[in-house]
Amino acid sequence: MDEKKPNPKSTFSSDFSSSETTIDSMASSSYLIGDQSDELLSGFEWGGYSGFQAFLEEFSGQKVPENHSWPQFPATTKPGEASTPNLSVSSSSSDDLSTKPSDDTKPDQKKNKEKKKGQKRIRQPRFAFMTKSEVDHLEDGYRWRKYGQKAVKNSPFPRSYYRCTNQKCTVKKRVERSSEDPSIVVTTYEGQHCHHTVSFSRGNPGPREGAFQEQIPTSSSNRYFPPMQFRSVVPPQVQLGQAARISNDQSTEIQNDEGLLGDIVPGSMRST
DNA sequence: CGGGTTTGACCTGCGC
DNA sequence: GCGCAGGTCAAACCCG
């Protein structure tokens, strides 16, 4: 309804790239790593922070050492004893994601869904960014289809729900504006793309596909591909407090002295 | 005509 | 158990 197919590139010029962008500065930005899922969806490999590492490298221009020991993800950590208390966890109370009953039930399941009892819903990893942007839906190289919009409590701005248009890709994302700073867009990714950039279903190659693919690290065969757009749009001055606020009640555990990345960014990379 | 968006209804989990 | 809020569905609509 509002803006359609904006081009944030023009909006976000080289301001950020010209500023000092280090992983340290990123640590004082606010994006969340949500991954307290009880179990990872099989077929997806999120462990090792590959996604976030890719993002870090893209964003900061610095390389994360291959032998860097990331904190363990819940894939190897039992629920309830996460080894990374510094990480901001973004988990909602009503995730359903890939295990929707509607996936393989009858068309009229809506009326009489028979949920398998005792079967916990699987949560997918989450990856949230706070981006200073005038446009809500940032171009990130993937094609998204909006499937819902909801008014959010305590926020004058609605939350939009998007799915990757690639049929084999289960990635979703939520986009909402911060109620505290309307100029900040909170984008939460769920899941992991199983493809590179856009898969155009209408034979439309899209204007950016080639460019994006060029930017994708060649070694990232099985990575989560972070939105390239963000590396030029995420300002380092975004406040931590807001990140804490959007990350549920568990946020009380985060944001200690070292910030969000204190646990996952090697000290050697944190230029001081 | 096909794909994307809008939007009200419905479902589900959680707190009280 | 009830109400609330978040999340999803799907029909109607829009647009290229």
Short mmCIF file of C-alpha atoms (C1' of nucleotides) in Angstrom, two decimals:
data_model
loop_
_atom_site.label_atom_id
_atom_site.label_comp_id
_atom_site.label_asym_id
_atom_site.label_seq_id
_atom_site.Cartn_x
_atom_site.Cartn_y
_atom_site.Cartn_z
CA MET A 1 0.00 0.00 0.00
CA ASP A 2 2.67 2.43 0.91
CA GLU A 3 5.74 2.41 -1.13
CA LYS A 4 6.33 -0.28 -3.64
CA LYS A 5 9.64 -1.58 -4.78
CA PRO A 6 11.68 1.16 -3.30
CA ASN A 7 15.26 1.51 -4.02
CA PRO A 8 17.01 1.94 -0.75
CA LYS A 9 20.28 1.98 -2.54
CA SER A 10 19.73 5.52 -3.45
CA THR A 11 18.50 6.31 -0.03
CA PHE A 12 21.46 4.84 1.65
CA SER A 13 24.42 6.03 -0.16
CA SER A 14 27.90 5.58 1.00
CA ASP A 15 27.47 7.17 4.33
CA PHE A 16 28.01 4.04 6.18
CA SER A 17 30.72 2.63 4.08
CA SER A 18 32.68 5.75 4.54
CA SER A 19 32.37 5.55 8.25
CA GLU A 20 34.53 3.32 10.27
CA THR A 21 32.91 -0.02 9.98
CA THR A 22 34.42 -2.63 12.14
CA ILE A 23 32.99 -5.61 13.80
CA ASP A 24 33.33 -3.66 16.94
CA SER A 25 31.13 -0.98 15.64
CA MET A 26 28.75 -3.66 14.59
CA ALA A 27 28.74 -4.92 18.08
CA SER A 28 27.27 -1.67 19.11
CA SER A 29 24.66 -1.90 16.46
CA SER A 30 21.65 -3.92 17.05
CA TYR A 31 20.84 -7.04 15.28
CA LEU A 32 19.88 -10.17 16.93
CA ILE A 33 20.72 -13.71 16.53
CA GLY A 34 17.76 -15.72 17.42
CA ASP A 35 18.37 -19.34 17.61
CA GLN A 36 17.10 -20.84 20.73
CA SER A 37 15.16 -23.36 18.84
CA ASP A 38 14.77 -26.64 20.52
CA GLU A 39 15.88 -28.35 17.45
CA LEU A 40 17.04 -27.22 14.12
CA LEU A 41 15.02 -28.04 11.14
CA SER A 42 16.64 -30.89 9.41
CA GLY A 43 18.02 -29.96 6.09
CA PHE A 44 19.18 -26.64 7.28
CA GLU A 45 22.54 -25.97 8.59
CA TRP A 46 22.74 -23.02 10.77
CA GLY A 47 25.31 -24.21 13.21
CA GLY A 48 28.64 -22.54 13.28
CA TYR A 49 27.11 -19.16 12.84
CA SER A 50 27.73 -19.50 9.19
CA GLY A 51 24.98 -17.13 8.39
CA PHE A 52 25.93 -14.55 10.81
CA GLN A 53 29.57 -14.99 10.07
CA ALA A 54 28.87 -14.32 6.45
CA PHE A 55 27.01 -11.28 7.40
CA LEU A 56 29.76 -10.12 9.67
CA GLU A 57 32.32 -10.49 6.99
CA GLU A 58 30.23 -8.82 4.42
CA PHE A 59 29.29 -6.08 6.71
CA SER A 60 32.59 -5.33 8.24
CA GLY A 61 34.90 -6.24 5.47
CA GLN A 62 36.86 -8.29 7.94
CA LYS A 63 37.41 -11.96 7.84
CA VAL A 64 36.36 -14.15 10.64
CA PRO A 65 39.07 -16.71 11.16
CA GLU A 66 38.08 -20.12 10.03
CA ASN A 67 39.20 -21.64 13.25
CA HIS A 68 37.33 -19.22 15.36
CA SER A 69 35.39 -21.06 17.95
CA TRP A 70 31.85 -19.87 17.88
CA PRO A 71 29.68 -20.49 20.81
CA GLN A 72 27.62 -23.58 20.41
CA PHE A 73 24.24 -23.29 18.96
CA PRO A 74 21.40 -25.18 20.44
CA ALA A 75 21.98 -27.82 17.85
CA THR A 76 24.54 -29.02 20.27
CA THR A 77 23.09 -27.43 23.31
CA LYS A 78 20.20 -28.73 25.20
CA PRO A 79 17.24 -26.47 25.44
CA GLY A 80 17.36 -24.37 28.47
CA GLU A 81 21.08 -24.34 28.78
CA ALA A 82 22.13 -22.15 25.98
CA SER A 83 25.79 -21.52 26.04
CA THR A 84 25.54 -18.05 24.73
CA PRO A 85 23.78 -15.89 27.21
CA ASN A 86 25.05 -12.81 25.50
CA LEU A 87 23.19 -13.54 22.39
CA SER A 88 19.97 -11.88 21.91
CA VAL A 89 17.30 -14.37 21.40
CA SER A 90 14.41 -13.61 19.23
CA SER A 91 11.73 -16.09 19.75
CA SER A 92 8.09 -15.54 19.77
CA SER A 93 5.57 -17.45 21.70
CA SER A 94 3.65 -18.69 18.78
CA ASP A 95 5.98 -19.91 16.19
CA ASP A 96 4.75 -22.49 13.85
CA LEU A 97 6.87 -22.09 10.77
CA SER A 98 7.52 -25.19 8.83
CA THR A 99 5.31 -27.48 10.75
CA LYS A 100 2.11 -25.83 9.90
CA PRO A 101 -0.76 -28.24 9.88
CA SER A 102 -1.89 -26.74 6.65
CA ASP A 103 1.10 -28.04 4.83
CA ASP A 104 -0.22 -31.44 4.24
CA THR A 105 -3.73 -31.38 5.44
CA LYS A 106 -6.93 -31.03 3.57
CA PRO A 107 -8.00 -27.75 2.09
CA ASP A 108 -10.53 -27.23 4.78
CA GLN A 109 -8.11 -27.92 7.54
CA LYS A 110 -8.78 -24.45 8.66
CA LYS A 111 -11.98 -25.53 10.27
CA ASN A 112 -10.81 -28.70 11.80
CA LYS A 113 -7.13 -28.78 12.10
CA GLU A 114 -5.97 -31.78 13.92
CA LYS A 115 -2.79 -30.87 15.50
CA LYS A 116 -0.59 -33.69 16.42
CA LYS A 117 -0.45 -33.67 20.10
CA GLY A 118 2.79 -33.85 21.87
CA GLN A 119 4.60 -32.70 18.82
CA LYS A 120 6.40 -29.51 19.48
CA ARG A 121 6.63 -27.02 16.77
CA ILE A 122 9.99 -26.57 15.34
CA ARG A 123 11.47 -23.17 15.46
CA GLN A 124 13.81 -22.03 12.86
CA PRO A 125 16.79 -19.86 13.48
CA ARG A 126 16.16 -16.21 13.50
CA PHE A 127 18.21 -13.39 12.41
CA ALA A 128 17.05 -9.90 13.10
CA PHE A 129 18.35 -6.60 11.92
CA MET A 130 17.55 -3.10 12.84
CA THR A 131 18.01 -0.91 9.88
CA LYS A 132 17.68 2.76 9.59
CA SER A 133 15.63 3.15 6.51
CA GLU A 134 12.83 5.14 5.08
CA VAL A 135 11.41 2.17 3.33
CA ASP A 136 9.87 -0.75 5.09
CA HIS A 137 10.72 -3.55 2.81
CA LEU A 138 14.38 -3.49 1.95
CA GLU A 139 15.70 -5.00 -1.17
CA ASP A 140 17.93 -7.86 -0.24
CA GLY A 141 18.31 -9.78 -3.43
CA TYR A 142 15.52 -12.21 -2.75
CA ARG A 143 11.97 -12.09 -3.84
CA TRP A 144 9.38 -12.02 -1.12
CA ARG A 145 5.70 -12.46 -1.12
CA LYS A 146 3.69 -10.74 1.51
CA TYR A 147 1.26 -13.04 3.20
CA GLY A 148 0.03 -11.03 6.07
CA GLN A 149 0.05 -7.88 8.01
CA LYS A 150 -0.86 -7.35 11.58
CA ALA A 151 -1.13 -4.47 13.90
CA VAL A 152 1.27 -4.91 16.73
CA LYS A 153 0.45 -4.02 20.23
CA ASN A 154 2.23 -1.01 21.61
CA SER A 155 3.28 -0.01 18.17
CA PRO A 156 1.57 2.33 15.76
CA PHE A 157 3.17 0.52 12.89
CA PRO A 158 1.90 -2.74 11.47
CA ARG A 159 4.07 -5.78 11.09
CA SER A 160 4.31 -7.33 7.70
CA TYR A 161 4.94 -10.97 7.02
CA TYR A 162 6.81 -12.15 3.98
CA ARG A 163 7.73 -15.50 2.52
CA CYS A 164 10.43 -16.23 0.06
CA THR A 165 8.80 -16.81 -3.28
CA ASN A 166 11.03 -19.75 -3.98
CA GLN A 167 8.80 -22.73 -3.44
CA LYS A 168 11.55 -24.79 -1.95
CA CYS A 169 12.63 -22.07 0.34
CA THR A 170 10.91 -21.76 3.67
CA VAL A 171 12.47 -18.55 4.73
CA LYS A 172 10.18 -15.97 6.17
CA LYS A 173 10.72 -12.53 7.30
CA ARG A 174 8.90 -10.01 9.35
CA VAL A 175 9.22 -6.35 8.85
CA GLU A 176 8.13 -3.76 11.29
CA ARG A 177 9.08 -0.31 12.31
CA SER A 178 10.37 0.46 15.68
CA SER A 179 7.76 2.20 17.72
CA GLU A 180 10.44 4.19 19.41
CA ASP A 181 12.26 5.31 16.36
CA PRO A 182 10.11 5.17 13.26
CA SER A 183 13.16 5.56 11.13
CA ILE A 184 14.33 2.14 12.20
CA VAL A 185 13.05 -0.90 10.44
CA VAL A 186 13.26 -4.18 12.26
CA THR A 187 13.63 -7.06 9.87
CA THR A 188 13.56 -10.56 11.25
CA TYR A 189 14.55 -13.46 9.06
CA GLU A 190 13.49 -16.95 9.90
CA GLY A 191 15.09 -19.90 8.31
CA GLN A 192 17.76 -20.15 5.76
CA HIS A 193 17.68 -19.65 2.06
CA CYS A 194 18.45 -22.76 0.11
CA HIS A 195 19.20 -20.88 -3.03
CA HIS A 196 21.15 -17.98 -4.30
CA THR A 197 19.33 -14.72 -4.60
CA VAL A 198 16.19 -14.63 -6.60
CA SER A 199 14.41 -17.45 -8.21
CA PHE A 200 12.13 -15.79 -10.64
CA SER A 201 9.14 -17.79 -11.42
CA ARG A 202 8.14 -15.83 -14.43
CA GLY A 203 11.37 -15.99 -16.25
CA ASN A 204 12.08 -12.51 -15.20
CA PRO A 205 15.76 -12.37 -14.44
CA GLY A 206 15.36 -9.33 -12.32
CA PRO A 207 17.50 -6.31 -12.47
CA ARG A 208 19.84 -7.16 -9.66
CA GLU A 209 20.40 -10.83 -9.75
CA GLY A 210 23.70 -10.76 -11.46
CA ALA A 211 25.02 -8.06 -9.28
CA PHE A 212 24.04 -9.84 -6.15
CA GLN A 213 25.52 -13.06 -7.17
CA GLU A 214 28.74 -11.37 -7.75
CA GLN A 215 28.74 -10.22 -4.22
CA ILE A 216 28.13 -13.59 -2.76
CA PRO A 217 31.25 -15.10 -1.34
CA THR A 218 32.28 -17.97 -3.50
CA SER A 219 33.02 -20.12 -0.53
CA SER A 220 29.56 -19.84 0.80
CA SER A 221 28.16 -22.95 -0.70
CA ASN A 222 25.88 -23.70 2.14
CA ARG A 223 25.54 -20.42 3.83
CA TYR A 224 22.71 -18.33 4.81
CA PHE A 225 23.03 -15.39 2.52
CA PRO A 226 22.56 -12.25 4.41
CA PRO A 227 20.89 -9.35 2.78
CA MET A 228 23.60 -7.55 0.98
CA GLN A 229 21.71 -4.39 1.15
CA PHE A 230 22.17 -4.17 4.83
CA ARG A 231 25.83 -3.76 4.77
CA SER A 232 25.36 -0.35 3.42
CA VAL A 233 22.26 0.58 5.24
CA VAL A 234 22.71 -0.54 8.78
CA PRO A 235 24.01 2.38 10.69
CA PRO A 236 26.40 1.75 13.48
CA GLN A 237 24.61 4.08 15.75
CA VAL A 238 21.53 2.04 16.30
CA GLN A 239 20.90 1.65 19.93
CA LEU A 240 21.31 -1.53 21.78
CA GLY A 241 18.37 -0.92 23.98
CA GLN A 242 16.03 -1.25 21.10
CA ALA A 243 17.47 -4.52 20.14
CA ALA A 244 16.82 -5.75 23.58
CA ARG A 245 13.30 -4.64 23.46
CA ILE A 246 12.34 -6.44 20.34
CA SER A 247 13.84 -9.65 21.47
CA ASN A 248 11.32 -10.71 23.99
CA ASP A 249 11.62 -11.05 27.68
CA GLN A 250 14.71 -13.08 27.46
CA SER A 251 16.49 -9.95 26.47
CA THR A 252 17.21 -9.31 30.07
CA GLU A 253 20.04 -11.69 29.73
CA ILE A 254 21.68 -9.93 26.92
CA GLN A 255 23.48 -6.76 26.40
CA ASN A 256 26.09 -6.99 28.97
CA ASP A 257 29.35 -5.19 28.76
CA GLU A 258 30.52 -6.66 25.54
CA GLY A 259 27.36 -6.22 23.63
CA LEU A 260 25.61 -8.54 21.31
CA LEU A 261 28.66 -9.81 19.62
CA GLY A 262 30.76 -10.10 22.64
CA ASP A 263 30.49 -13.80 22.56
CA ILE A 264 30.87 -14.47 18.95
CA VAL A 265 33.31 -12.01 17.62
CA PRO A 266 36.88 -12.87 18.33
CA GLY A 267 38.59 -10.33 20.45
CA SER A 268 41.32 -9.94 17.93
CA MET A 269 38.78 -8.70 15.48
CA ARG A 270 37.41 -6.13 17.78
CA SER A 271 39.56 -3.20 17.06
CA THR A 272 39.53 -0.91 20.00
"C1'" DC B 1 -3.67 -14.07 -17.07
"C1'" DG B 2 -0.54 -14.87 -13.48
"C1'" DG B 3 1.65 -13.26 -9.56
"C1'" DG B 4 1.64 -10.08 -5.71
"C1'" DT B 5 -0.99 -7.38 -2.14
"C1'" DT B 6 -4.74 -6.47 0.99
"C1'" DT B 7 -7.48 -7.65 4.69
"C1'" DG B 8 -10.75 -9.95 7.62
"C1'" DA B 9 -11.22 -14.30 9.68
"C1'" DC B 10 -9.30 -17.96 11.88
"C1'" DC B 11 -5.89 -20.56 14.65
"C1'" DT B 12 -2.71 -21.10 18.42
"C1'" DG B 13 0.09 -20.27 22.40
"C1'" DC B 14 0.49 -17.99 26.62
"C1'" DG B 15 -0.62 -15.47 30.77
"C1'" DC B 16 -3.95 -14.60 34.18
"C1'" DG C 1 -11.25 -21.54 31.02
"C1'" DC C 2 -10.93 -17.14 29.03
"C1'" DG C 3 -9.05 -13.37 26.72
"C1'" DC C 4 -5.36 -11.40 24.30
"C1'" DA C 5 -1.91 -11.00 20.91
"C1'" DG C 6 0.83 -12.92 17.37
"C1'" DG C 7 0.88 -15.56 13.24
"C1'" DT C 8 -1.32 -17.55 9.09
"C1'" DC C 9 -4.82 -18.42 5.63
"C1'" DA C 10 -7.25 -17.40 1.66
"C1'" DA C 11 -10.62 -14.85 -1.07
"C1'" DA C 12 -10.87 -10.67 -3.32
"C1'" DC C 13 -8.55 -7.35 -5.50
"C1'" DC C 14 -4.76 -5.03 -8.01
"C1'" DC C 15 -1.33 -4.57 -11.46
"C1'" DG C 16 1.88 -5.33 -15.25
#
